[in-house]
């Protein structure tokens, strides 16, 4: 009984449970919580013994955090912002001169002009960077 009670306690603290009248939804959310607890226990034994369960769930939901290169590069394209929203262009803005753009990259979460997109190295495991200016010298 001690192991079952402990697993239920772990599942309760970060539960995906929602109030509903449909019994099958409650069963599904409970099974999802139990699967997340079991997955976290296995991950701690095999990979990282110090990762807390909340961080594990966040990294499980966000594929770019886990380092899936294919998933990260699938969304690396500029998207036009709604309405009159503008972001700072990550490439051509400086602290002295702020340049605004109506486009942004959802994967990198930064603004960027369409003309500056070629100079933007999208977010990977190493982070977001600007491409180095090439002056023809190798």
CSV table of C-alpha atoms in Angstrom, one decimal:
chain,number,residue,atom,x,y,z
A,1,UNK,CA,0.0,0.0,0.0
A,2,UNK,CA,2.8,2.4,0.7
A,3,UNK,CA,4.0,2.5,-2.9
A,4,UNK,CA,0.5,3.1,-4.3
A,5,UNK,CA,-0.2,5.9,-1.8
A,6,UNK,CA,3.1,7.5,-2.6
A,7,UNK,CA,2.4,7.3,-6.4
A,8,UNK,CA,-1.1,8.8,-5.9
A,9,UNK,CA,0.4,11.6,-3.8
A,10,UNK,CA,3.0,12.4,-6.5
A,11,UNK,CA,0.3,12.4,-9.2
A,12,UNK,CA,-2.0,14.6,-7.2
A,13,UNK,CA,0.4,17.6,-6.8
A,14,UNK,CA,0.7,18.3,-10.6
A,15,UNK,CA,-2.5,16.7,-11.8
A,16,UNK,CA,-4.0,17.4,-15.2
A,17,UNK,CA,-7.5,16.8,-13.7
A,18,UNK,CA,-10.3,19.0,-14.8
A,19,UNK,CA,-13.9,19.1,-13.5
A,20,UNK,CA,-16.2,17.3,-15.8
A,21,UNK,CA,-19.3,15.2,-15.8
A,22,UNK,CA,-18.0,12.6,-18.2
A,23,UNK,CA,-16.4,9.8,-16.3
A,24,UNK,CA,-14.1,8.7,-19.2
A,25,UNK,CA,-12.4,12.1,-19.1
A,26,UNK,CA,-11.6,11.7,-15.4
A,27,UNK,CA,-10.2,8.2,-16.1
A,28,UNK,CA,-8.1,9.5,-19.0
A,29,UNK,CA,-6.6,12.4,-17.0
A,30,UNK,CA,-5.9,10.0,-14.1
A,31,UNK,CA,-4.1,7.6,-16.5
A,32,UNK,CA,-2.2,10.5,-18.0
A,33,UNK,CA,-1.0,11.6,-14.5
A,34,UNK,CA,0.1,8.1,-13.6
A,35,UNK,CA,2.0,7.8,-16.9
A,36,UNK,CA,3.8,11.1,-16.2
A,37,UNK,CA,4.8,10.0,-12.7
A,38,UNK,CA,6.1,6.6,-14.1
A,39,UNK,CA,7.9,8.4,-16.9
A,40,UNK,CA,9.6,10.8,-14.5
A,41,UNK,CA,10.7,7.9,-12.3
A,42,UNK,CA,12.3,6.1,-15.2
A,43,UNK,CA,13.9,9.3,-16.5
A,44,UNK,CA,15.4,10.0,-13.1
A,45,UNK,CA,16.9,6.5,-13.0
A,46,UNK,CA,18.3,6.5,-16.5
A,47,UNK,CA,19.2,10.1,-17.3
A,48,UNK,CA,19.0,12.9,-14.7
A,49,UNK,CA,18.5,12.0,-11.1
A,50,UNK,CA,18.1,15.7,-10.1
A,51,UNK,CA,15.3,16.9,-12.4
A,52,UNK,CA,12.1,17.8,-10.7
A,53,UNK,CA,8.8,16.5,-12.0
A,54,UNK,CA,7.5,20.0,-13.0
A,55,UNK,CA,10.6,20.6,-15.2
A,56,UNK,CA,10.3,17.1,-16.7
A,57,UNK,CA,6.7,17.8,-17.7
A,58,UNK,CA,7.6,21.1,-19.3
A,59,UNK,CA,10.4,19.6,-21.3
A,60,UNK,CA,8.2,16.8,-22.3
A,61,UNK,CA,5.6,19.2,-23.7
A,62,UNK,CA,8.0,21.6,-25.4
A,63,UNK,CA,9.9,19.6,-28.1
A,64,UNK,CA,12.5,22.3,-28.8
A,65,UNK,CA,13.7,22.1,-25.2
A,66,UNK,CA,14.4,18.4,-25.5
A,67,UNK,CA,16.7,19.1,-28.5
A,68,UNK,CA,14.6,17.5,-31.2
A,69,UNK,CA,16.2,19.3,-34.2
A,70,UNK,CA,13.6,18.3,-36.7
A,71,UNK,CA,10.8,19.7,-34.6
A,72,UNK,CA,12.7,22.9,-33.8
A,73,UNK,CA,13.5,23.6,-37.5
A,74,UNK,CA,9.9,22.8,-38.6
A,75,UNK,CA,8.6,26.1,-37.1
A,76,UNK,CA,11.6,28.3,-37.9
A,77,UNK,CA,9.9,30.6,-40.3
A,78,UNK,CA,8.7,34.1,-39.9
A,79,UNK,CA,5.1,34.8,-39.1
A,80,UNK,CA,3.2,38.1,-39.6
A,81,UNK,CA,2.0,39.4,-36.2
A,82,UNK,CA,-1.7,40.2,-35.7
A,83,UNK,CA,-3.0,43.7,-35.8
A,84,UNK,CA,-0.4,46.4,-35.2
A,85,UNK,CA,1.9,44.4,-32.9
A,86,UNK,CA,5.6,44.9,-33.4
A,87,UNK,CA,8.7,43.2,-31.9
A,88,UNK,CA,12.3,44.4,-31.9
A,89,UNK,CA,14.3,43.0,-34.7
A,90,UNK,CA,16.8,40.7,-33.1
A,91,UNK,CA,19.3,41.1,-35.9
A,92,UNK,CA,19.5,44.8,-36.8
A,93,UNK,CA,18.4,46.5,-33.5
A,94,UNK,CA,21.1,47.9,-31.3
A,95,UNK,CA,20.8,49.4,-27.8
A,96,UNK,CA,21.1,52.9,-29.3
A,97,UNK,CA,18.7,52.3,-32.3
A,98,UNK,CA,15.6,50.2,-31.8
A,99,UNK,CA,14.2,48.8,-35.1
A,100,UNK,CA,10.7,47.3,-35.0
A,101,UNK,CA,9.4,44.5,-37.1
A,102,UNK,CA,5.9,43.1,-37.8
A,103,UNK,CA,7.3,39.6,-38.3
A,104,UNK,CA,8.6,37.1,-35.7
A,105,UNK,CA,9.9,33.6,-35.4
A,106,UNK,CA,7.6,31.5,-33.1
A,107,UNK,CA,10.4,28.9,-32.4
A,108,UNK,CA,13.0,31.5,-31.4
A,109,UNK,CA,10.4,33.9,-29.9
A,110,UNK,CA,12.1,37.0,-31.4
A,111,UNK,CA,11.1,39.6,-33.9
A,112,UNK,CA,13.0,39.8,-37.2
A,113,UNK,CA,12.6,41.6,-40.5
A,114,UNK,CA,12.2,39.5,-43.6
A,115,UNK,CA,15.4,41.0,-45.1
A,116,UNK,CA,17.2,40.1,-41.8
A,117,UNK,CA,16.1,36.5,-41.7
A,118,UNK,CA,19.1,35.2,-43.6
A,119,UNK,CA,21.4,36.6,-40.9
A,120,UNK,CA,19.4,34.9,-38.0
A,121,UNK,CA,20.7,31.5,-36.8
A,122,UNK,CA,17.6,29.9,-35.3
A,123,UNK,CA,17.4,28.5,-31.8
A,124,UNK,CA,19.1,25.1,-31.3
A,125,UNK,CA,20.6,23.4,-28.4
A,126,UNK,CA,23.3,26.1,-28.4
A,127,UNK,CA,20.8,29.0,-28.3
A,128,UNK,CA,20.0,31.9,-30.5
A,129,UNK,CA,22.8,33.7,-32.3
A,130,UNK,CA,23.4,36.1,-35.1
A,131,UNK,CA,25.4,34.9,-38.1
A,132,UNK,CA,28.8,36.4,-38.3
A,133,UNK,CA,29.3,39.0,-41.1
A,134,UNK,CA,31.5,37.5,-43.8
A,135,UNK,CA,33.9,40.0,-45.4
A,136,UNK,CA,35.2,37.6,-48.0
A,137,UNK,CA,38.2,36.5,-46.0
A,138,UNK,CA,38.5,32.9,-44.9
